[in-house]
């Protein structure tokens, strides 16, 4: 095998630009929860062009204002405390369908955690009809996908464990399954 004298890059672009353009993961840079820059994969995952997303609030990708604010409070606290945030959540695509994503974020400044955040979005399996789930049901499912027990999920949502158990039972009944793993598989589109 022959060794290269210089890296192969697209003329006019840096290796970082090439990496971002070629990444199969959705990459975004946000300032104060506004999308400053996204790669093509990120835009495609949500059904938009890069130009349509640049300058937009992340709110565009959430089903409700309440959900946007609630997740915002959680990510603010995590970014401030550790500099990083991660979760799995349903987000709204342009076509109205909800899509599961594994989300990772890292802030430049823990003193002002939302001032500049780099985000990585990994799409999980199939979409879910948005009218099928309430914001609370989406949060309970996200907790389940994240491996939280009902008690842990209740604590993170500020609910009683009994309320979370009732929501889980209602979801299992709606999807015609008896176990939590089957419920997650059904909502993620896994047979």
PDB file of C-alpha atoms in Angstrom:
ATOM      1  CA  UNK A   1       0.000   0.000   0.000  1.00  0.00           C
ATOM      2  CA  UNK A   2       1.324   3.428  -0.962  1.00  0.00           C
ATOM      3  CA  UNK A   3       1.487   6.207   1.591  1.00  0.00           C
ATOM      4  CA  UNK A   4      -0.138   9.552   0.765  1.00  0.00           C
ATOM      5  CA  UNK A   5       1.947  12.707   0.975  1.00  0.00           C
ATOM      6  CA  UNK A   6      -1.083  14.850   1.811  1.00  0.00           C
ATOM      7  CA  UNK A   7      -4.646  14.224   2.891  1.00  0.00           C
ATOM      8  CA  UNK A   8      -7.277  14.046   0.178  1.00  0.00           C
ATOM      9  CA  UNK A   9      -9.628  16.943   0.712  1.00  0.00           C
ATOM     10  CA  UNK A  10     -12.150  18.766  -1.386  1.00  0.00           C
ATOM     11  CA  UNK A  11     -10.582  21.920  -2.870  1.00  0.00           C
ATOM     12  CA  UNK A  12     -11.549  24.957  -0.815  1.00  0.00           C
ATOM     13  CA  UNK A  13     -12.589  22.849   2.189  1.00  0.00           C
ATOM     14  CA  UNK A  14     -10.738  21.725   5.292  1.00  0.00           C
ATOM     15  CA  UNK A  15     -10.684  18.113   6.504  1.00  0.00           C
ATOM     16  CA  UNK A  16     -13.208  19.186   9.164  1.00  0.00           C
ATOM     17  CA  UNK A  17     -15.555  20.457   6.440  1.00  0.00           C
ATOM     18  CA  UNK A  18     -15.216  17.170   4.580  1.00  0.00           C
ATOM     19  CA  UNK A  19     -15.816  15.199   7.777  1.00  0.00           C
ATOM     20  CA  UNK A  20     -19.001  17.154   8.535  1.00  0.00           C
ATOM     21  CA  UNK A  21     -20.263  16.815   4.969  1.00  0.00           C
ATOM     22  CA  UNK A  22     -19.607  13.060   4.855  1.00  0.00           C
ATOM     23  CA  UNK A  23     -20.830  12.200   8.352  1.00  0.00           C
ATOM     24  CA  UNK A  24     -23.795   9.821   8.431  1.00  0.00           C
ATOM     25  CA  UNK A  25     -24.792  11.402  11.757  1.00  0.00           C
ATOM     26  CA  UNK A  26     -26.715  14.642  12.024  1.00  0.00           C
ATOM     27  CA  UNK A  27     -24.440  17.436  13.215  1.00  0.00           C
ATOM     28  CA  UNK A  28     -25.600  20.866  14.355  1.00  0.00           C
ATOM     29  CA  UNK A  29     -24.140  23.941  15.989  1.00  0.00           C
ATOM     30  CA  UNK A  30     -26.643  25.933  18.036  1.00  0.00           C
ATOM     31  CA  UNK A  31     -26.436  29.288  19.770  1.00  0.00           C
ATOM     32  CA  UNK A  32     -29.128  29.977  22.351  1.00  0.00           C
ATOM     33  CA  UNK A  33     -31.148  27.042  20.947  1.00  0.00           C
ATOM     34  CA  UNK A  34     -31.053  28.474  17.397  1.00  0.00           C
ATOM     35  CA  UNK A  35     -29.525  26.414  14.617  1.00  0.00           C
ATOM     36  CA  UNK A  36     -26.448  28.286  13.360  1.00  0.00           C
ATOM     37  CA  UNK A  37     -25.190  25.472  11.150  1.00  0.00           C
ATOM     38  CA  UNK A  38     -26.307  21.923  10.266  1.00  0.00           C
ATOM     39  CA  UNK A  39     -24.808  19.295   8.009  1.00  0.00           C
ATOM     40  CA  UNK A  40     -26.705  17.709   5.147  1.00  0.00           C
ATOM     41  CA  UNK A  41     -27.419  14.530   7.141  1.00  0.00           C
ATOM     42  CA  UNK A  42     -29.113  16.538   9.919  1.00  0.00           C
ATOM     43  CA  UNK A  43     -31.295  18.443   7.450  1.00  0.00           C
ATOM     44  CA  UNK A  44     -32.245  15.253   5.593  1.00  0.00           C
ATOM     45  CA  UNK A  45     -33.188  13.445   8.824  1.00  0.00           C
ATOM     46  CA  UNK A  46     -35.817  16.077   9.493  1.00  0.00           C
ATOM     47  CA  UNK A  47     -36.924  16.542   5.868  1.00  0.00           C
ATOM     48  CA  UNK A  48     -35.573  20.068   5.389  1.00  0.00           C
ATOM     49  CA  UNK A  49     -32.767  21.670   3.429  1.00  0.00           C
ATOM     50  CA  UNK A  50     -29.809  23.129   5.300  1.00  0.00           C
ATOM     51  CA  UNK A  51     -30.932  26.609   4.277  1.00  0.00           C
ATOM     52  CA  UNK A  52     -34.430  26.068   5.696  1.00  0.00           C
ATOM     53  CA  UNK A  53     -33.017  25.111   9.108  1.00  0.00           C
ATOM     54  CA  UNK A  54     -30.212  27.656   9.439  1.00  0.00           C
ATOM     55  CA  UNK A  55     -31.324  30.431  11.784  1.00  0.00           C
ATOM     56  CA  UNK A  56     -34.389  28.531  13.011  1.00  0.00           C
ATOM     57  CA  UNK A  57     -35.145  27.777  16.634  1.00  0.00           C
ATOM     58  CA  UNK A  58     -34.854  24.152  17.708  1.00  0.00           C
ATOM     59  CA  UNK A  59     -38.549  24.587  18.613  1.00  0.00           C
ATOM     60  CA  UNK A  60     -39.365  23.778  14.971  1.00  0.00           C
ATOM     61  CA  UNK A  61     -38.328  20.163  15.642  1.00  0.00           C
ATOM     62  CA  UNK A  62     -40.460  19.630  18.755  1.00  0.00           C
ATOM     63  CA  UNK A  63     -44.124  18.610  18.701  1.00  0.00           C
ATOM     64  CA  UNK A  64     -45.137  21.121  21.397  1.00  0.00           C
ATOM     65  CA  UNK A  65     -43.869  24.261  23.109  1.00  0.00           C
ATOM     66  CA  UNK A  66     -44.222  22.499  26.475  1.00  0.00           C
ATOM     67  CA  UNK A  67     -41.938  19.679  25.374  1.00  0.00           C
ATOM     68  CA  UNK A  68     -39.402  22.155  23.976  1.00  0.00           C
ATOM     69  CA  UNK A  69     -39.334  24.044  27.284  1.00  0.00           C
ATOM     70  CA  UNK A  70     -39.239  20.930  29.486  1.00  0.00           C
ATOM     71  CA  UNK A  71     -36.332  19.371  27.605  1.00  0.00           C
ATOM     72  CA  UNK A  72     -34.665  22.789  27.549  1.00  0.00           C
ATOM     73  CA  UNK A  73     -34.697  22.934  31.348  1.00  0.00           C
ATOM     74  CA  UNK A  74     -33.192  19.446  31.579  1.00  0.00           C
ATOM     75  CA  UNK A  75     -30.457  20.037  29.038  1.00  0.00           C
ATOM     76  CA  UNK A  76     -29.588  23.432  30.564  1.00  0.00           C
ATOM     77  CA  UNK A  77     -29.026  21.835  33.975  1.00  0.00           C
ATOM     78  CA  UNK A  78     -26.966  18.982  32.527  1.00  0.00           C
ATOM     79  CA  UNK A  79     -24.834  21.232  30.308  1.00  0.00           C
ATOM     80  CA  UNK A  80     -24.229  23.578  33.225  1.00  0.00           C
ATOM     81  CA  UNK A  81     -23.268  20.751  35.572  1.00  0.00           C
ATOM     82  CA  UNK A  82     -21.188  18.484  33.331  1.00  0.00           C
ATOM     83  CA  UNK A  83     -20.804  20.281  30.009  1.00  0.00           C
ATOM     84  CA  UNK A  84     -22.618  17.447  28.201  1.00  0.00           C
ATOM     85  CA  UNK A  85     -26.157  16.234  27.626  1.00  0.00           C
ATOM     86  CA  UNK A  86     -27.541  13.034  26.129  1.00  0.00           C
ATOM     87  CA  UNK A  87     -30.925  11.413  25.766  1.00  0.00           C
ATOM     88  CA  UNK A  88     -33.181   9.504  23.401  1.00  0.00           C
ATOM     89  CA  UNK A  89     -36.293  11.325  22.337  1.00  0.00           C
ATOM     90  CA  UNK A  90     -39.018  11.683  19.762  1.00  0.00           C
ATOM     91  CA  UNK A  91     -38.716  14.746  17.543  1.00  0.00           C
ATOM     92  CA  UNK A  92     -40.963  16.035  14.794  1.00  0.00           C
ATOM     93  CA  UNK A  93     -39.958  15.784  11.156  1.00  0.00           C
ATOM     94  CA  UNK A  94     -41.200  18.169   8.481  1.00  0.00           C
ATOM     95  CA  UNK A  95     -43.761  15.597   7.277  1.00  0.00           C
ATOM     96  CA  UNK A  96     -45.370  15.586  10.742  1.00  0.00           C
ATOM     97  CA  UNK A  97     -44.139  12.132  11.735  1.00  0.00           C
ATOM     98  CA  UNK A  98     -42.278  11.694  14.974  1.00  0.00           C
ATOM     99  CA  UNK A  99     -38.833  10.107  14.834  1.00  0.00           C
ATOM    100  CA  UNK A 100     -36.734   8.636  17.648  1.00  0.00           C
ATOM    101  CA  UNK A 101     -33.256  10.132  17.963  1.00  0.00           C
ATOM    102  CA  UNK A 102     -30.286   9.486  20.186  1.00  0.00           C
ATOM    103  CA  UNK A 103     -29.016  12.986  20.977  1.00  0.00           C
ATOM    104  CA  UNK A 104     -25.643  14.108  22.364  1.00  0.00           C
ATOM    105  CA  UNK A 105     -24.665  17.713  23.042  1.00  0.00           C
ATOM    106  CA  UNK A 106     -21.577  19.461  24.377  1.00  0.00           C
ATOM    107  CA  UNK A 107     -21.294  23.116  25.386  1.00  0.00           C
ATOM    108  CA  UNK A 108     -18.275  25.339  24.966  1.00  0.00           C
ATOM    109  CA  UNK A 109     -19.025  27.317  28.160  1.00  0.00           C
ATOM    110  CA  UNK A 110     -20.605  25.788  31.274  1.00  0.00           C
ATOM    111  CA  UNK A 111     -21.174  29.306  32.668  1.00  0.00           C
ATOM    112  CA  UNK A 112     -23.466  30.079  29.702  1.00  0.00           C
ATOM    113  CA  UNK A 113     -24.414  26.539  28.661  1.00  0.00           C
ATOM    114  CA  UNK A 114     -26.731  27.394  25.769  1.00  0.00           C
ATOM    115  CA  UNK A 115     -24.510  30.071  24.221  1.00  0.00           C
ATOM    116  CA  UNK A 116     -22.804  27.545  21.930  1.00  0.00           C
ATOM    117  CA  UNK A 117     -23.590  23.836  21.793  1.00  0.00           C
ATOM    118  CA  UNK A 118     -22.431  21.169  19.342  1.00  0.00           C
ATOM    119  CA  UNK A 119     -25.091  18.492  18.769  1.00  0.00           C
ATOM    120  CA  UNK A 120     -24.973  14.992  17.282  1.00  0.00           C
ATOM    121  CA  UNK A 121     -28.233  13.299  16.242  1.00  0.00           C
ATOM    122  CA  UNK A 122     -28.472   9.606  15.475  1.00  0.00           C
ATOM    123  CA  UNK A 123     -31.810   8.457  14.071  1.00  0.00           C
ATOM    124  CA  UNK A 124     -33.214   5.311  15.609  1.00  0.00           C
ATOM    125  CA  UNK A 125     -35.811   3.099  13.947  1.00  0.00           C
ATOM    126  CA  UNK A 126     -39.068   4.059  12.243  1.00  0.00           C
ATOM    127  CA  UNK A 127     -41.337   7.030  12.848  1.00  0.00           C
ATOM    128  CA  UNK A 128     -44.458   7.229  15.009  1.00  0.00           C
ATOM    129  CA  UNK A 129     -47.639   9.167  14.216  1.00  0.00           C
ATOM    130  CA  UNK A 130     -47.526  12.388  16.310  1.00  0.00           C
ATOM    131  CA  UNK A 131     -51.198  12.338  17.206  1.00  0.00           C
ATOM    132  CA  UNK A 132     -50.730   8.883  18.681  1.00  0.00           C
ATOM    133  CA  UNK A 133     -48.719   9.992  21.706  1.00  0.00           C
ATOM    134  CA  UNK A 134     -49.078  12.797  24.225  1.00  0.00           C
ATOM    135  CA  UNK A 135     -45.968  14.748  25.244  1.00  0.00           C
ATOM    136  CA  UNK A 136     -46.011  12.951  28.604  1.00  0.00           C
ATOM    137  CA  UNK A 137     -46.253   9.545  26.882  1.00  0.00           C
ATOM    138  CA  UNK A 138     -43.278  10.469  24.686  1.00  0.00           C
ATOM    139  CA  UNK A 139     -41.253  11.348  27.781  1.00  0.00           C
ATOM    140  CA  UNK A 140     -42.199   8.111  29.515  1.00  0.00           C
ATOM    141  CA  UNK A 141     -41.204   6.126  26.401  1.00  0.00           C
ATOM    142  CA  UNK A 142     -37.939   8.053  26.145  1.00  0.00           C
ATOM    143  CA  UNK A 143     -37.185   7.134  29.761  1.00  0.00           C
ATOM    144  CA  UNK A 144     -37.924   3.490  29.013  1.00  0.00           C
ATOM    145  CA  UNK A 145     -35.671   3.530  25.943  1.00  0.00           C
ATOM    146  CA  UNK A 146     -32.986   5.148  28.108  1.00  0.00           C
ATOM    147  CA  UNK A 147     -33.223   2.241  30.557  1.00  0.00           C
ATOM    148  CA  UNK A 148     -34.935   4.116  33.397  1.00  0.00           C
ATOM    149  CA  UNK A 149     -37.102   2.246  35.866  1.00  0.00           C
ATOM    150  CA  UNK A 150     -40.574   3.654  36.524  1.00  0.00           C
ATOM    151  CA  UNK A 151     -39.256   5.165  39.742  1.00  0.00           C
ATOM    152  CA  UNK A 152     -36.278   6.828  38.010  1.00  0.00           C
ATOM    153  CA  UNK A 153     -38.506   8.032  35.180  1.00  0.00           C
ATOM    154  CA  UNK A 154     -41.000   9.461  37.677  1.00  0.00           C
ATOM    155  CA  UNK A 155     -38.241  11.304  39.536  1.00  0.00           C
ATOM    156  CA  UNK A 156     -36.814  12.834  36.334  1.00  0.00           C
ATOM    157  CA  UNK A 157     -40.289  13.960  35.197  1.00  0.00           C
ATOM    158  CA  UNK A 158     -41.482  15.170  38.594  1.00  0.00           C
ATOM    159  CA  UNK A 159     -44.303  12.598  38.679  1.00  0.00           C
ATOM    160  CA  UNK A 160     -45.289   9.842  41.059  1.00  0.00           C
ATOM    161  CA  UNK A 161     -44.104   6.315  40.186  1.00  0.00           C
ATOM    162  CA  UNK A 162     -47.767   5.254  40.106  1.00  0.00           C
ATOM    163  CA  UNK A 163     -48.537   7.840  37.411  1.00  0.00           C
ATOM    164  CA  UNK A 164     -45.639   6.569  35.301  1.00  0.00           C
ATOM    165  CA  UNK A 165     -46.823   2.973  35.771  1.00  0.00           C
ATOM    166  CA  UNK A 166     -50.326   3.977  34.627  1.00  0.00           C
ATOM    167  CA  UNK A 167     -48.905   5.676  31.528  1.00  0.00           C
ATOM    168  CA  UNK A 168     -46.810   2.608  30.732  1.00  0.00           C
ATOM    169  CA  UNK A 169     -49.840   0.332  31.166  1.00  0.00           C
ATOM    170  CA  UNK A 170     -51.951   2.550  28.895  1.00  0.00           C
ATOM    171  CA  UNK A 171     -49.220   2.475  26.235  1.00  0.00           C
ATOM    172  CA  UNK A 172     -48.870  -1.315  26.447  1.00  0.00           C
ATOM    173  CA  UNK A 173     -52.637  -1.641  26.035  1.00  0.00           C
ATOM    174  CA  UNK A 174     -52.729   0.787  23.091  1.00  0.00           C
ATOM    175  CA  UNK A 175     -49.988  -1.119  21.261  1.00  0.00           C
ATOM    176  CA  UNK A 176     -51.332  -4.552  22.217  1.00  0.00           C
ATOM    177  CA  UNK A 177     -48.225  -5.738  24.039  1.00  0.00           C
ATOM    178  CA  UNK A 178     -47.635  -7.084  27.531  1.00  0.00           C
ATOM    179  CA  UNK A 179     -43.973  -6.302  28.195  1.00  0.00           C
ATOM    180  CA  UNK A 180     -41.960  -3.071  28.256  1.00  0.00           C
ATOM    181  CA  UNK A 181     -39.452  -4.446  25.734  1.00  0.00           C
ATOM    182  CA  UNK A 182     -42.249  -5.268  23.296  1.00  0.00           C
ATOM    183  CA  UNK A 183     -43.665  -1.760  23.753  1.00  0.00           C
ATOM    184  CA  UNK A 184     -40.329  -0.135  22.957  1.00  0.00           C
ATOM    185  CA  UNK A 185     -39.883  -2.415  19.963  1.00  0.00           C
ATOM    186  CA  UNK A 186     -43.338  -1.559  18.643  1.00  0.00           C
ATOM    187  CA  UNK A 187     -42.839   2.204  18.967  1.00  0.00           C
ATOM    188  CA  UNK A 188     -39.346   1.995  17.464  1.00  0.00           C
ATOM    189  CA  UNK A 189     -40.631  -0.081  14.545  1.00  0.00           C
ATOM    190  CA  UNK A 190     -38.690  -3.220  15.485  1.00  0.00           C
ATOM    191  CA  UNK A 191     -40.657  -6.453  14.838  1.00  0.00           C
TER     192      UNK A 191
END
